[in-house]
XYZ file of C-alpha atoms in Angstrom:
523
model
C 121.376 81.335 187.690
C 124.065 80.882 184.581
C 123.925 77.637 182.591
C 126.427 75.014 183.276
C 128.590 75.189 180.011
C 131.737 75.264 182.247
C 130.692 72.131 183.901
C 130.083 70.483 180.445
C 133.133 71.613 178.819
C 135.174 69.990 181.547
C 133.876 66.732 180.766
C 136.216 66.543 177.770
C 139.110 66.949 180.369
C 138.053 64.075 182.871
C 140.773 62.075 184.103
C 139.738 58.285 184.226
C 141.465 55.036 184.772
C 144.907 54.759 182.562
C 144.185 53.254 178.856
C 144.818 49.562 178.547
C 145.024 47.693 175.368
C 142.554 44.695 175.336
C 144.802 41.901 174.091
C 142.959 39.077 172.051
C 141.472 36.192 174.365
C 144.182 33.597 175.301
C 144.308 30.518 172.966
C 146.502 27.862 174.540
C 148.968 30.431 175.814
C 149.039 30.518 179.863
C 146.821 33.463 180.765
C 147.821 35.463 183.432
C 144.602 35.369 185.846
C 143.115 34.404 189.301
C 141.472 31.597 190.813
C 139.106 32.168 193.575
C 139.945 30.345 196.646
C 137.229 31.803 199.102
C 134.304 33.793 198.808
C 132.831 35.602 201.594
C 129.083 36.168 200.569
C 128.300 38.475 203.415
C 127.060 41.826 202.515
C 129.003 43.860 204.757
C 127.723 47.812 205.475
C 130.257 50.314 204.711
C 130.428 53.778 205.587
C 132.828 57.210 205.020
C 134.619 56.772 208.265
C 138.282 57.691 207.251
C 137.564 60.189 204.680
C 140.281 62.358 203.263
C 138.026 64.901 201.609
C 136.119 67.364 204.165
C 134.122 70.367 204.253
C 136.608 73.611 204.208
C 136.749 75.551 207.599
C 135.442 78.044 207.380
C 133.009 77.677 204.326
C 134.144 79.729 201.306
C 133.098 80.144 197.792
C 135.387 80.936 194.615
C 134.728 83.052 191.323
C 133.553 81.113 188.548
C 135.926 81.359 185.628
C 134.840 84.049 182.679
C 135.867 81.938 179.864
C 134.712 78.674 181.536
C 137.832 76.526 181.076
C 139.362 74.029 183.373
C 142.580 75.666 183.336
C 141.291 78.877 184.626
C 140.201 76.707 187.868
C 143.813 76.256 188.808
C 144.969 77.904 191.843
C 147.793 80.233 191.673
C 151.115 78.088 191.000
C 149.153 74.788 189.960
C 147.921 73.369 187.140
C 144.698 71.779 187.155
C 142.724 68.600 185.703
C 139.102 68.556 186.351
C 135.588 66.768 185.466
C 131.873 66.773 186.038
C 129.410 64.582 187.702
C 125.710 65.328 186.894
C 122.827 64.247 189.061
C 119.158 65.071 189.401
C 120.227 67.515 191.828
C 122.638 69.076 190.072
C 126.265 69.265 188.955
C 129.433 68.760 191.049
C 132.870 69.471 189.775
C 135.745 67.540 190.829
C 139.327 69.692 190.467
C 142.859 68.283 191.209
C 145.454 71.055 191.281
C 149.286 69.891 191.025
C 151.863 72.467 191.931
C 153.583 73.655 188.561
C 157.172 73.480 190.172
C 158.146 71.012 192.824
C 155.580 68.519 194.712
C 152.173 69.705 196.026
C 148.508 68.375 195.515
C 145.139 69.603 196.213
C 141.730 68.007 195.465
C 138.570 69.952 195.448
C 134.763 69.544 194.795
C 132.907 72.288 193.756
C 129.171 73.252 193.445
C 127.348 76.256 191.673
C 126.568 78.757 194.445
C 122.580 78.648 195.019
C 121.440 82.064 193.692
C 124.452 83.340 192.457
C 125.891 82.025 188.749
C 129.100 83.673 189.268
C 130.431 81.926 192.274
C 131.466 78.185 193.065
C 131.081 76.725 196.460
C 134.019 74.737 197.621
C 132.196 71.767 199.446
C 135.098 69.163 199.868
C 138.675 69.599 199.756
C 142.183 68.113 200.950
C 145.407 69.694 200.747
C 148.902 68.298 200.548
C 151.059 71.582 199.972
C 154.391 70.076 200.404
C 153.736 66.816 198.458
C 154.676 64.593 201.493
C 151.017 62.921 201.876
C 150.307 61.655 198.439
C 152.075 60.702 195.067
C 149.177 61.379 192.902
C 145.235 62.102 193.163
C 143.041 61.119 190.353
C 139.175 61.109 189.903
C 136.660 59.103 187.995
C 133.036 59.904 187.292
C 130.751 57.130 186.866
C 127.104 55.994 188.006
C 128.525 53.392 190.752
C 125.074 53.379 192.522
C 123.311 52.525 189.276
C 120.374 54.929 190.084
C 121.049 57.196 187.100
C 123.096 59.898 189.042
C 126.991 60.253 188.471
C 129.414 59.694 191.228
C 132.863 60.936 191.813
C 135.428 58.539 192.855
C 138.783 60.393 194.261
C 141.748 58.082 194.593
C 144.587 59.177 196.768
C 147.830 57.457 196.170
C 149.403 57.679 199.774
C 153.220 58.094 200.149
C 154.779 55.429 202.146
C 156.192 51.862 202.333
C 152.603 50.353 202.323
C 151.419 52.107 199.115
C 147.998 52.436 200.192
C 145.376 53.649 197.768
C 142.812 55.810 199.528
C 139.236 56.146 198.007
C 136.566 58.461 198.594
C 133.314 58.478 196.577
C 131.374 61.785 196.514
C 127.360 62.118 196.145
C 125.117 64.752 195.390
C 124.970 67.444 197.113
C 128.717 67.097 197.981
C 129.375 64.662 200.623
C 131.272 61.699 201.129
C 129.439 58.521 201.450
C 132.030 55.742 201.115
C 135.670 55.488 201.896
C 137.970 52.627 201.546
C 141.888 51.757 202.158
C 143.673 49.396 199.775
C 147.021 48.104 200.639
C 149.483 47.793 197.835
C 145.872 47.897 195.917
C 144.011 49.310 193.138
C 140.322 50.365 192.231
C 138.077 50.849 189.391
C 134.662 52.713 189.495
C 132.027 51.514 186.851
C 128.497 51.565 186.259
C 126.769 49.842 189.206
C 129.796 48.757 191.255
C 133.190 49.551 192.802
C 135.503 47.405 192.858
C 138.869 47.099 194.786
C 142.051 44.907 194.867
C 144.466 44.815 198.096
C 147.678 42.868 198.154
C 148.513 43.088 201.772
C 151.243 40.468 201.716
C 152.051 36.652 201.582
C 151.203 35.759 197.682
C 147.353 36.379 197.850
C 145.130 39.182 196.933
C 141.519 40.386 198.080
C 138.955 41.533 196.000
C 135.805 43.130 196.686
C 132.881 44.355 194.940
C 130.827 47.300 196.420
C 127.460 47.905 195.632
C 124.886 50.470 196.455
C 120.971 49.761 197.542
C 118.429 50.915 199.919
C 120.677 54.083 200.875
C 123.838 51.880 201.996
C 127.102 50.703 200.611
C 127.607 46.935 200.967
C 130.517 44.458 199.497
C 131.252 41.092 199.066
C 134.868 39.786 199.164
C 136.924 37.036 197.844
C 140.366 35.891 198.496
C 142.340 35.362 194.928
C 145.055 32.864 194.502
C 148.013 35.177 192.635
C 151.529 34.420 191.397
C 152.302 37.962 193.115
C 154.848 37.446 195.931
C 156.284 40.937 196.703
C 153.795 43.930 196.632
C 156.215 47.011 196.072
C 156.734 48.107 192.619
C 159.430 45.766 191.209
C 159.942 45.966 187.458
C 161.932 43.884 185.256
C 162.950 41.299 187.961
C 165.776 39.066 187.905
C 166.152 36.167 190.594
C 169.641 34.463 191.847
C 169.823 31.357 193.975
C 172.731 31.676 195.807
C 173.662 29.447 198.772
C 170.602 28.830 200.905
C 168.688 31.746 199.729
C 167.149 33.687 196.834
C 168.019 37.251 195.838
C 165.789 39.144 193.302
C 166.771 42.549 191.561
C 164.793 45.428 189.964
C 164.756 48.159 187.699
C 165.263 51.639 189.937
C 162.677 52.706 192.800
C 162.680 55.604 195.009
C 166.116 56.524 196.342
C 167.281 53.014 195.298
C 169.207 52.337 192.015
C 169.264 48.599 192.206
C 166.468 47.568 194.482
C 167.101 44.122 196.035
C 164.904 41.674 198.214
C 165.666 38.066 199.475
C 163.928 34.902 200.454
C 164.371 31.100 201.262
C 161.801 30.316 198.816
C 161.198 31.642 195.420
C 157.160 31.466 195.694
C 157.378 32.596 199.174
C 157.842 36.031 201.269
C 160.767 38.510 199.970
C 161.956 41.012 202.295
C 163.846 44.273 201.161
C 167.541 44.841 201.467
C 169.677 47.848 201.218
C 170.270 49.272 197.661
C 172.542 46.785 195.832
C 174.422 49.616 193.699
C 174.338 52.697 195.858
C 176.803 54.563 193.741
C 177.085 55.145 190.087
C 180.137 55.766 187.665
C 180.861 59.208 186.709
C 179.933 58.789 183.178
C 176.044 58.139 184.044
C 173.500 59.479 186.538
C 170.673 58.408 188.750
C 167.034 57.792 187.655
C 167.357 55.600 184.624
C 168.788 52.359 186.196
C 166.933 49.459 184.412
C 166.862 45.795 184.420
C 169.578 44.331 186.667
C 171.015 40.889 186.620
C 173.642 39.086 188.165
C 176.201 36.459 187.079
C 177.558 34.149 189.743
C 181.383 33.755 189.374
C 184.169 32.245 191.117
C 185.736 35.204 192.766
C 182.244 36.871 193.316
C 179.083 38.320 191.441
C 178.833 40.485 188.797
C 175.981 42.924 188.121
C 174.541 43.996 184.688
C 172.492 46.990 184.330
C 171.197 49.503 181.901
C 171.973 53.122 182.525
C 172.104 56.513 180.928
C 175.444 57.526 179.356
C 175.623 61.181 179.813
C 177.912 61.876 176.950
C 175.456 60.053 174.120
C 172.462 60.370 176.076
C 171.516 56.626 175.255
C 170.870 54.054 177.467
C 173.842 51.780 177.533
C 175.149 48.416 179.583
C 177.404 48.560 182.464
C 178.862 45.856 184.897
C 179.726 46.048 188.456
C 181.423 43.366 191.190
C 180.647 42.393 194.589
C 181.822 39.527 197.057
C 178.400 39.143 198.092
C 174.919 38.559 196.098
C 173.278 41.252 198.018
C 176.135 43.781 197.248
C 176.833 46.749 197.659
C 178.225 46.237 193.860
C 180.935 48.631 192.872
C 181.491 49.779 189.354
C 184.744 51.545 188.539
C 184.174 51.715 184.716
C 184.878 54.764 182.676
C 182.331 54.004 180.238
C 179.743 51.256 179.265
C 180.351 47.669 178.780
C 178.057 47.402 175.686
C 176.386 50.424 173.937
C 175.507 50.287 170.222
C 175.215 53.660 169.422
C 174.531 53.146 165.947
C 171.512 51.233 166.819
C 170.204 53.888 169.483
C 171.537 52.031 172.633
C 171.779 48.775 174.362
C 169.467 47.661 177.208
C 168.202 44.741 179.088
C 171.261 42.639 179.755
C 171.174 38.943 181.032
C 173.528 36.400 181.422
C 173.393 32.732 180.778
C 175.957 30.013 181.418
C 175.934 27.244 178.860
C 176.326 23.290 179.639
C 180.046 23.691 178.508
C 180.447 25.891 181.526
C 180.947 29.240 179.293
C 179.253 32.266 180.032
C 177.346 34.613 177.720
C 175.190 38.055 177.790
C 172.101 38.584 176.027
C 170.878 42.144 175.418
C 168.570 44.471 173.041
C 169.567 47.195 170.833
C 166.944 50.113 171.018
C 166.730 51.027 167.393
C 164.330 53.518 167.732
C 166.519 56.626 166.912
C 168.041 55.023 163.951
C 164.513 54.204 162.326
C 165.607 50.369 163.081
C 163.275 47.771 164.657
C 164.726 46.603 168.011
C 166.892 43.475 168.111
C 168.276 40.880 170.484
C 171.896 39.953 170.772
C 174.237 37.668 172.400
C 178.098 37.544 172.974
C 180.368 35.399 175.010
C 181.642 36.766 178.299
C 184.956 36.556 179.728
C 185.773 33.885 182.627
C 185.409 36.611 185.390
C 182.288 38.194 183.422
C 183.505 41.476 183.389
C 184.434 41.821 179.706
C 183.374 40.451 176.496
C 184.663 37.816 173.983
C 184.510 37.800 170.393
C 181.746 39.764 168.371
C 178.200 40.323 169.045
C 175.746 37.768 167.286
C 172.160 38.859 166.485
C 170.084 36.187 167.583
C 166.210 37.218 167.413
C 164.223 39.862 165.524
C 160.844 41.241 166.129
C 158.371 39.886 163.257
C 154.821 39.072 164.816
C 152.086 41.390 165.130
C 151.609 40.692 168.777
C 155.232 41.975 169.371
C 154.539 45.637 168.158
C 155.950 48.282 168.824
C 159.019 46.534 170.450
C 160.986 43.387 171.416
C 163.168 43.059 174.619
C 164.172 41.578 177.641
C 165.993 38.391 176.458
C 166.544 35.423 178.807
C 168.260 32.054 177.764
C 167.715 28.845 179.266
C 169.152 25.152 178.713
C 166.548 22.465 179.016
C 167.035 18.527 177.915
C 169.834 19.354 175.556
C 168.082 22.528 173.876
C 168.246 26.026 174.406
C 165.551 28.447 174.657
C 165.082 32.175 174.734
C 162.171 34.039 176.395
C 161.678 37.625 175.586
C 158.968 40.590 176.206
C 157.215 42.194 173.322
C 154.247 44.802 172.828
C 154.001 48.176 174.977
C 155.268 47.728 178.569
C 152.848 50.227 179.961
C 149.744 48.384 179.347
C 148.214 44.825 179.097
C 149.302 44.372 175.635
C 152.929 43.587 177.102
C 153.861 39.662 176.812
C 156.461 36.913 176.913
C 157.170 34.877 174.127
C 159.647 32.458 173.324
C 162.062 30.964 170.768
C 164.142 27.735 170.355
C 168.161 28.390 169.661
C 170.802 26.437 167.744
C 173.444 27.626 170.201
C 174.185 30.603 172.506
C 174.879 32.711 169.642
C 171.960 31.965 167.976
C 170.288 31.950 165.595
C 166.888 31.477 167.122
C 163.781 30.280 165.912
C 160.173 31.381 167.234
C 158.071 28.176 167.653
C 154.625 29.812 168.083
C 152.737 32.601 166.636
C 151.174 33.563 169.958
C 152.978 34.819 173.351
C 153.240 32.137 176.174
C 152.281 34.389 178.808
C 150.033 37.299 178.565
C 146.962 39.035 180.237
C 143.758 37.322 180.799
C 141.340 38.048 177.991
C 138.705 39.147 180.602
C 141.398 41.780 182.187
C 140.550 40.837 185.820
C 144.177 39.946 186.542
C 147.381 41.978 186.769
C 148.071 43.614 182.916
C 150.857 43.164 180.905
C 153.068 40.354 182.062
C 156.990 40.759 180.954
C 160.442 41.156 182.102
C 160.791 37.386 182.613
C 163.947 35.473 183.982
C 164.064 31.983 184.991
C 165.725 30.790 188.317
C 166.605 27.150 189.197
C 165.637 26.058 192.936
C 167.674 23.948 195.276
C 165.733 20.855 194.280
C 166.601 21.445 190.259
C 162.788 22.777 189.808
C 162.439 25.994 187.590
C 160.242 29.210 188.012
C 159.861 31.972 185.620
C 160.049 35.548 187.519
C 158.250 38.514 185.895
C 156.714 41.444 186.809
C 152.915 42.644 186.059
C 150.816 45.767 186.869
C 148.287 45.607 189.692
C 144.585 45.163 188.447
C 143.109 47.923 186.825
C 146.436 50.260 186.326
C 149.055 50.445 184.007
C 152.061 53.315 183.692
C 153.471 55.544 186.190
C 153.137 57.354 188.329
C 150.331 55.630 190.347
C 150.587 52.357 188.581
C 153.015 49.211 190.186
C 154.542 46.089 188.701
C 154.742 43.866 191.334
C 156.920 40.558 191.249
C 155.051 37.294 190.201
C 156.814 33.687 190.392
C 155.308 31.002 188.534
C 156.454 27.318 188.125
C 158.045 26.584 184.604
C 157.898 22.963 183.187
C 158.893 21.718 179.670
C 157.001 19.104 178.325
C 157.727 17.570 174.895
C 160.476 20.079 174.205
C 158.091 23.087 174.690
C 157.542 25.236 177.718
C 154.723 25.035 179.971
C 154.002 27.757 182.734
C 151.919 26.482 186.222
C 149.284 24.124 185.498
C 148.678 25.318 181.773
C 148.130 23.646 178.727
C 151.147 23.306 176.318
C 151.981 26.729 174.504
C 150.749 27.000 171.073
């Protein structure tokens, strides 16, 4: 029988959980973490019922690639990712096939054919030829049982409103021994255990830890308190209080240019509404509509949003109008409201109404193509919010180590006779992303940072959602303030499989400094 050099080679191509930068442990800043509300110590025995991977019918094998490479395992018309799990019984190879053009996925588990070193048996597989079942399939290899043999954990990101993550664990000789479904959740396979998170709704999360012993899988479950209030992907959130309701707007998702949700309580249940901006102006196109925000004016509501200008290829800021905060908003413009082409474009617009009643807009200049650092700007708005007055003013730059590689998402708040500017910085794709703050002398700056560390960031132990950012502040009907932000679901970061959920946390000002939740004073 041929040596397993192919199986060893594909180890280099193993796909694991996306990389997440580990931030330093919080020191004074509000750490985004969970508090366990209730723990169920019962060890529930689990099974493979509902598994997606199954033996092919009829049984079949395939040639072993002559060049012993992972790409050579790809079926015709597909590309392949693969990896190997080694056990005392022998090796198992997992392969995820992705259609080279269009949608379509296939997952397989292969095993060397007994007595024939030139073939591999297909012992398990599942196929989604049209791409209608899964957004993605990923696999991780780990000694989950803790017995010295490696298992394969295959994650299926189901398509559909509930965003269910289905997980199959495969053990030698190639059978599924555990299946789990996590509603709007995530999972992580490591040595000795499997952890899963589920966000079924209602602002809470469930965390289960699964271990193996005496030939069976068992779990313990913890109910975790969380600031998450909406389980769908809802990046760069903006909350508006209008009348008796609250409205939330986010970066484009699925078929919606501007997803919108509504609630009667900022920390309560949120419900989806139709797309707030179903049509875009002719100078832009769908797919890159980011960071919307809304300004309440006497004549109606003005939506500011980031979108791609086709002529320049840059992200720029536009505006639209509606008589209702729910939309639909209409954008009749023939070009951007703001587009600093010499600074590589403009994004992340956020309106602010000063104590004297005048309205302003803050935003970020990208800077990257010009080789310049990102910067935050402000400019006065006209009374109706549809145009700008005067000249833009630079209010804040990037000068802290934790802010690398960029600073963005400005949001201004007036409190106690002072002005505060909140902003996000770091890498939005992972747990290094965080929220900082500065004190401003006027709506047009300058603003000065009063802390060397962020106000809000991921917990140092990585147990909570990662990379909080995209923060905005809303006042409730009693005058209380809330900070809305997004954060990756636990163990995930980056698209297509990851998800940034909407979180809402109380915001207070103590001795002229912002405090989140029940946390200590910011440093």
